[in-house]
Amino acid sequence: INSPPTNGARQQLIWTAFGVLLFILVVGVLRDHRPLQRFTYTLGLAGILLLLLPLVPGLGIEKFGAQIWIQLGPYSFQPAEAAKVLLSVAFASYLVEKRDVLALAGYRILGLDLPRARDLGPILLVWLVSLAILVWQRDLGTSLLFFGLFVMMLYVSTERAGWVVLGTLLFAAGAYFGYLNFSHVRLRVTAWLDPFSDF
């Protein structure tokens, strides 16, 4: 019986340890997160720019059917991983700042009380742009994860359960669309259902 290759697992372990160490350093240095609220839009813009990097000719490369990597010499990485952190902080900062006005009902659609467009508009625009970039790059997994994160943040800030219901339905529709239209998404679903089929 052939043993599964261990190189990928070793690399994942190294990067996981590096990530945990970086997390500890950030928590140790950034004792008070509130000053980050001054950089809400700056962080959001930086996150979108990071998402755009793989689309730059000569810098971005395609791997496994998705255009989400950039190559710098012998090293390659996914800038979307850093973008997710920046955009999550930007979303959280904006939603905390607008918590009271977002809880006010602006429109009622299908039993869901939606905030006023002028209150939700700026952050919704950033979210839609980032999702469009991820779909354009064919990184459906990250885009769906990002969507779920945004919906849960909206729920936490407004305490309206309708966001969870609407988000779940849209998430399921997006996942099904990705499965039907992108071969690498189907491949990943198959690998998840039968992870040892190639061994």
Tab-separated table of N, CA and C in Angstrom, residues 18 21 27 31 40 60 68 70 89 91 99 113 117 136 165 168:
chain	number	residue	atom	x	y	z
A	18	PHE	N	3.457	29.194	11.727
A	18	PHE	CA	3.800	30.594	11.467
A	18	PHE	C	2.594	31.500	11.697
A	21	LEU	N	1.929	31.872	15.448
A	21	LEU	CA	2.924	32.770	16.030
A	21	LEU	C	2.607	34.228	15.698
A	27	VAL	N	-1.788	39.926	18.888
A	27	VAL	CA	-2.543	40.080	20.130
A	27	VAL	C	-1.686	40.742	21.205
A	31	ARG	N	-2.980	45.701	21.905
A	31	ARG	CA	-3.781	45.455	23.100
A	31	ARG	C	-5.194	46.018	22.973
A	40	THR	N	-10.992	52.344	8.859
A	40	THR	CA	-12.001	51.458	8.270
A	40	THR	C	-11.903	51.412	6.752
A	60	GLY	N	0.344	37.643	-11.417
A	60	GLY	CA	-0.570	36.575	-11.026
A	60	GLY	C	-0.378	35.333	-11.865
A	68	ILE	N	-5.551	32.927	-8.277
A	68	ILE	CA	-5.521	33.524	-6.940
A	68	ILE	C	-4.111	33.597	-6.365
A	70	ILE	N	0.082	34.842	-6.606
A	70	ILE	CA	1.077	35.719	-7.214
A	70	ILE	C	2.448	35.088	-6.995
A	89	VAL	N	-11.777	43.093	9.292
A	89	VAL	CA	-11.610	44.177	10.267
A	89	VAL	C	-12.363	45.414	9.795
A	91	PHE	N	-15.026	45.527	7.801
A	91	PHE	CA	-16.464	45.277	7.968
A	91	PHE	C	-16.873	45.440	9.424
A	99	ARG	N	-23.931	50.464	14.079
A	99	ARG	CA	-24.808	49.464	14.690
A	99	ARG	C	-26.214	49.999	14.939
A	113	ASP	N	-36.500	42.801	7.450
A	113	ASP	CA	-36.311	44.240	7.633
A	113	ASP	C	-34.889	44.613	7.222
A	117	ALA	N	-30.588	52.154	2.727
A	117	ALA	CA	-29.505	51.991	1.750
A	117	ALA	C	-28.322	52.904	2.056
A	136	TRP	N	-14.450	36.329	-10.294
A	136	TRP	CA	-13.681	36.527	-11.524
A	136	TRP	C	-12.413	35.691	-11.504
A	165	VAL	N	-31.263	33.580	7.523
A	165	VAL	CA	-32.095	32.821	6.585
A	165	VAL	C	-31.769	33.202	5.146
A	168	THR	N	-28.215	32.032	4.178
A	168	THR	CA	-28.130	30.585	3.958
A	168	THR	C	-28.668	30.207	2.585
